[in-house]
Every structure is written in structure tokens, then in C-alpha cells.
Coordinates of C-alpha atoms in Angstrom, one line a residue:
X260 CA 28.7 -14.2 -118.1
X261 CA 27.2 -15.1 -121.6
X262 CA 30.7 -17.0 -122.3
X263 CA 30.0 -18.8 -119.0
X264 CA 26.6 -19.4 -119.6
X265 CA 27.6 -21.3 -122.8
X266 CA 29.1 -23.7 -121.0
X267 CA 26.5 -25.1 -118.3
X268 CA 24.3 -28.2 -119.3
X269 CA 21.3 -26.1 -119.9
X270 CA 18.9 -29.3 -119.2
X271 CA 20.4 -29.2 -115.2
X272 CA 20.3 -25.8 -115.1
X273 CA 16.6 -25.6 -115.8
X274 CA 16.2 -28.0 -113.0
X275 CA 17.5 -26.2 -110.4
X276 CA 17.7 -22.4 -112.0
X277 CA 15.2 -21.5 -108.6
X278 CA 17.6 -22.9 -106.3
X279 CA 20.7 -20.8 -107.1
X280 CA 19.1 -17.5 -107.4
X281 CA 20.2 -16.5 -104.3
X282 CA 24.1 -16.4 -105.5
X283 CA 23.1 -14.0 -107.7
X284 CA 23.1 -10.3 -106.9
X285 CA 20.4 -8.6 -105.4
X286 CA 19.0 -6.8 -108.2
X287 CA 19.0 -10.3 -109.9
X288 CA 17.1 -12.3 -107.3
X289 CA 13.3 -12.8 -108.5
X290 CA 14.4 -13.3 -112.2
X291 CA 14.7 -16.2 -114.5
X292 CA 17.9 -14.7 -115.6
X293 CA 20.1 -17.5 -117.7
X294 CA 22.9 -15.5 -117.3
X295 CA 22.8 -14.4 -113.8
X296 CA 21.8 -18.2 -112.3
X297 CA 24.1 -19.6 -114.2
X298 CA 26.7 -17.5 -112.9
X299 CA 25.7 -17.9 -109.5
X300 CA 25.8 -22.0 -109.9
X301 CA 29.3 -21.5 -111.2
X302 CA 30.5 -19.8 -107.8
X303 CA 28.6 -22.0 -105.8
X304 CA 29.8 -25.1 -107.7
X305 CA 33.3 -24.0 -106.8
X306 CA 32.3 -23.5 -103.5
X307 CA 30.9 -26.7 -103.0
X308 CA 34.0 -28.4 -104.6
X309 CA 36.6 -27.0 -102.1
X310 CA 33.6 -28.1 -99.0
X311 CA 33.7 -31.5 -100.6
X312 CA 37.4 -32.3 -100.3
X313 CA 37.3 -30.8 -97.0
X314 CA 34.7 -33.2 -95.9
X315 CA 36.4 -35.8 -97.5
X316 CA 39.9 -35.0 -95.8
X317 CA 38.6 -34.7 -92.8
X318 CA 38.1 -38.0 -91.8
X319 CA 40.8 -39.3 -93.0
X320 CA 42.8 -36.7 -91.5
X321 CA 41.1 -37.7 -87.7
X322 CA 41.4 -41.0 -88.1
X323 CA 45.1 -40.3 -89.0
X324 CA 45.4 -38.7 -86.0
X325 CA 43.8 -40.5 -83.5
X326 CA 46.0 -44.2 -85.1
X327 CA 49.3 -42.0 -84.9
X328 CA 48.9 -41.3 -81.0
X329 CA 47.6 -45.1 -80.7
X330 CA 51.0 -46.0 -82.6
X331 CA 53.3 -43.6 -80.5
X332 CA 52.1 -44.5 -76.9
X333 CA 52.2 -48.6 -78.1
X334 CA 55.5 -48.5 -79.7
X335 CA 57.3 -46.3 -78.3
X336 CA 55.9 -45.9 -75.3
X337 CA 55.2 -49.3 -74.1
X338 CA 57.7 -51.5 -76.5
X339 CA 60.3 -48.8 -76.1
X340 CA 59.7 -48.5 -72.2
X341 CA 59.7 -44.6 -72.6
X342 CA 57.7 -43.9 -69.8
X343 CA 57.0 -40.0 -70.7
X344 CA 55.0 -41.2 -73.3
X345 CA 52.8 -43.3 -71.7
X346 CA 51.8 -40.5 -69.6
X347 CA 50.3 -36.8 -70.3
X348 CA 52.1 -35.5 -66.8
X349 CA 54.3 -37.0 -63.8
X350 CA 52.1 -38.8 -61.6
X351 CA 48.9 -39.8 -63.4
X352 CA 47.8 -43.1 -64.9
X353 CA 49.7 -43.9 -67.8
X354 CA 47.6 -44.8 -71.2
X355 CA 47.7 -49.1 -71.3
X356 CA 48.7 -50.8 -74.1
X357 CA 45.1 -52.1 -74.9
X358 CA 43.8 -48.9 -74.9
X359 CA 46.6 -47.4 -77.4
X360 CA 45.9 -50.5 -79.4
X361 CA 42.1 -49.7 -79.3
X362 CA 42.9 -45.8 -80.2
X363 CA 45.4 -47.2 -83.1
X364 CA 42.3 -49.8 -84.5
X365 CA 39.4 -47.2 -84.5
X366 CA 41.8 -44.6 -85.7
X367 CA 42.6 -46.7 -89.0
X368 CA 38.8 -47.6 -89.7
X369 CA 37.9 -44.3 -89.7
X370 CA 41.3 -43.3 -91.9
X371 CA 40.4 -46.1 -94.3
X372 CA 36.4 -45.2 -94.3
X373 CA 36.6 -42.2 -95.3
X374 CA 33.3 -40.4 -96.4
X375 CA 32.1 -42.5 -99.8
X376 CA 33.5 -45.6 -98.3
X377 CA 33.6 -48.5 -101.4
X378 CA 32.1 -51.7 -99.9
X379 CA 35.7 -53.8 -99.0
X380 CA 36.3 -50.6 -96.8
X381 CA 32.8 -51.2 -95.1
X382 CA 33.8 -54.4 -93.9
X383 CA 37.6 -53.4 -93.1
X384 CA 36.0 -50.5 -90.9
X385 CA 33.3 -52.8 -89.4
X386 CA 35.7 -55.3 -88.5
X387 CA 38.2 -53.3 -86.9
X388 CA 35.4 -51.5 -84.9
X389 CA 33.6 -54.8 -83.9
X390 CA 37.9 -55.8 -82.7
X391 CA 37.4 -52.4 -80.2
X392 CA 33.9 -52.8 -78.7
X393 CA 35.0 -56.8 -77.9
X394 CA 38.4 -55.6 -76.2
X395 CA 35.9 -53.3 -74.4
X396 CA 33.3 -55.6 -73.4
X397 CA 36.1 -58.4 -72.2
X398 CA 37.8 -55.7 -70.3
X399 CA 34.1 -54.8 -68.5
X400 CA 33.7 -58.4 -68.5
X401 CA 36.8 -59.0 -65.9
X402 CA 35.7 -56.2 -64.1
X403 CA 32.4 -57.5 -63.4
X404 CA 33.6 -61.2 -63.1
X405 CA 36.9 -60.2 -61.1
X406 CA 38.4 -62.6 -63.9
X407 CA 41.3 -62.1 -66.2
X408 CA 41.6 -63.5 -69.8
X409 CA 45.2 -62.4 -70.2
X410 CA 43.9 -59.2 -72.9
X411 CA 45.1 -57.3 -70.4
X412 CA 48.9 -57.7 -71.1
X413 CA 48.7 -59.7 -74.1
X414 CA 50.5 -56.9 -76.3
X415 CA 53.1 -55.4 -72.8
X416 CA 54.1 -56.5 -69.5
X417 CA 52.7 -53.6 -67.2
X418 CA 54.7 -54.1 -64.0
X419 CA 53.8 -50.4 -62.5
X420 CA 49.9 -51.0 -62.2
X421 CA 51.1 -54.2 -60.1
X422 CA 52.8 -51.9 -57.2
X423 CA 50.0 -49.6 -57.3
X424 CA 46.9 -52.2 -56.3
X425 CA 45.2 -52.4 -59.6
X426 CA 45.2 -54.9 -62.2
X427 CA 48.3 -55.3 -64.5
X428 CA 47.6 -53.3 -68.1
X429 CA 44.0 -53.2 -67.7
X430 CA 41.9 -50.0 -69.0
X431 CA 39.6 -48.4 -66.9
X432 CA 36.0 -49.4 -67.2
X433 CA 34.8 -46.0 -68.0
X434 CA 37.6 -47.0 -70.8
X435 CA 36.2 -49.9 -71.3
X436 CA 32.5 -48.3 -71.7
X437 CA 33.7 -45.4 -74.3
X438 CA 35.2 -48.2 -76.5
X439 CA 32.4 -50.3 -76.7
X440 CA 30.1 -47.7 -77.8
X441 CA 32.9 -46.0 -80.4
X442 CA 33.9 -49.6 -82.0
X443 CA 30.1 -49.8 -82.6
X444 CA 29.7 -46.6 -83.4
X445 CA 32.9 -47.4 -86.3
X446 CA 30.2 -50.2 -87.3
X447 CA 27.2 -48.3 -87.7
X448 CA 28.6 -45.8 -89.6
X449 CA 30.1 -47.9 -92.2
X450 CA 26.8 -48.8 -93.4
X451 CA 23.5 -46.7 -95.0
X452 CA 20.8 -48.5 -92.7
X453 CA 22.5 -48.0 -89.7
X454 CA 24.6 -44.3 -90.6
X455 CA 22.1 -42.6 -88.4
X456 CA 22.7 -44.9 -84.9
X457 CA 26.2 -44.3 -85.5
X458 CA 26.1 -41.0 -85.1
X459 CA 24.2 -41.1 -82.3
X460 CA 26.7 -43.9 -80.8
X461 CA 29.5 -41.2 -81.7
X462 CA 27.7 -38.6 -79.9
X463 CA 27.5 -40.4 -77.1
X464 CA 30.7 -41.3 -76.8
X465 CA 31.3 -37.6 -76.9
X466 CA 29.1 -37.1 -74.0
X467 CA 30.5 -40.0 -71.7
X468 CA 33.8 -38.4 -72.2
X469 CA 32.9 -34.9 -70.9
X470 CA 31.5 -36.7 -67.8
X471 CA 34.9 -38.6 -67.1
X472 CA 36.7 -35.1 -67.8

């Protein structure tokens, strides 16, 4: 411990000597022990390290995620024509091009955001979130309006929707809605000032899933 001890900026460790008293054992605690703190900081320092890259994998990882299932149901699914793809069983409405599109966008800005985002990966991340939440509002937009702006099958023909009444490669507006608020959400969270409405945008968007399911 005295070996370790040597090692620790003694300047930051009377600073915070209070605060890591509790790593060390309990017949420590109460003492301004060098030794013992400084001991403690060294676990907790390793601790903290391994939570750090966690928390800055994990976004990354997600966004991965979510922009490799956008990729998958829009190439190969759509430009491919492999209709199992498009679909998570036989019978139910197949995921539209738009809206693989719109998981492929948010799922890079968050990939490239990251969690100490430098400021040209701000903007990449705002603009690709500002791209979803405007597919999202047109597509609410032709719903409201009954009109159609041609997003709808601007990246694949979507013959199937055609036979079935509704309106060729358009989202659903519930769809619609969740996009809107998670491209904003993308936004928000790119920035300080506005970190805090993201989360709550992202929250949200939690929540108006749940009520679809």
C-alpha cells in the first residue's frame, strides 16, 4: 500500500481523500489514512475506468445496431425483394423502406455521437436527426392533408400496400409520430443546452412505443 501510495498525485488526493473513504475497509473508515484512501481511489479508479468504456461503447454499439437492421430490411429486404425480411412473421405489415431508412439515419448519429461527441460530430448527429423528424413530419403531413409528396416510394416501389387499400410505402402515423420526436430527440442530445430535452424526447419516444405495443 505504501508503494501505491507513492504513486498518487498527493495534491488530488487531499482534495478528495473524504470522498473515497468508503473503499477502504471498515476498520479504516473515519480515518485520514494516506495509505488506506489511497488504496481505495486506486480500486475505484479501476473501477470507474472499465464503467467509462462501457458507457462509451455503449452508444456506439446501439446505434450500430439499430443502422444494421435499417441497412438489412432496406437492402436486402426491399432492393433485394426478400420479402421475409421485410416482415417479423407471415401476415403482418412489412417494415417500409422510409422507415428502414429512418432506423438506418438515427442509428448512425447515434454510432457516430457517441458519448464526448467532438463538435463536427454534433452537427453530423444533428443533421441526420433533423433528416428523420422531417421524413416524419411529411409523412404525418400527407396523412393529415390526404396528399403525397412521392417520400413515400422515393427509395422502393411498394406494390403490396397497393392491393391491400393503404398508401404505397407509407409508414404509419404512429411511425410517423415516434420518428419525429426520436430525430429531435438525436438533436437535443448532441448539444449541452439542450442534453436534458433530449432525454426527455428519448423517453418519450420510449413511452409512445409501449402504447403502440
Amino acid at each position: 500500500r505504501l508503494l501505491w501510495a507513492s504513486r498518487i498525485d498527493m495534491a488530488r488526493f487531499a482534495r478528495s481523500a473524504w470522498a473515497f473513504c468508503p473503499m477502504a475497509p471498515r476498520r479504516w473508515r473515519g480515518h485520514r489514512c494516506t495509505v488506506t484512501v489511497t488504496a481505495g481511489r486506486g480500486v475505484q479508479t479501476r473501477h470507474a475506468r472499465v464503467v467509462e468504456r462501457l458507457l462509451d461503447a455503449l452508444p456506439r454499439a446501439t446505434g450500430g445496431l439499430i443502422a444494421m437492421v435499417g441497412l438489412v430490411v432496406l437492402v436486402v429486404g426491399w432492393w433485394g425483394d426478400v420479402r421475409a425480411v421485410r416482415t417479423v412473421a407471415p401476415g403482418l405489415v412489412s417494415m417500409k423502406a422510409n422507415t428502414a431508412s429512418s432506423f438506418l439515419l438515427l442509428g448512425v448519429g447515434l454510432a457516430i455521437l457517441g458519448s464526448r461527441p467532438e463538435a463536427p460530430r454534433r452537427r453530423a448527429a444533428t443533421a441526420l436527426g433533423l433528416a428523420v423528424a422531417g421524413l416524419g413530419l411529411l409523412t404525418l403531413v400527407e396523412y393529415l392533408t390526404g396528399a403525397s409528396f412521392g417520400v413515400d416510394t422515393m427509395l422502393a416501389a411498394d406494390p403490396y400496400s397497393v392491393t391491400r387499400g393503404r398508401p404505397a410505402g407509407r409508414m404509419s402515423a404512429s411511425t410517423g409520430i415516434e420518428f419525429v420526436i426520436a430525430g429531435l430527440a438525436l438533436g437535443a442530445l448532441a448539444h449541452d443546452r439542450t442534453r436534458r430535452a433530449g432525454r426527455g424526447l428519448a423517453a418519450l419516444v420510449l413511452v409512445v412505443g409501449l402504447l403502440a405495443i
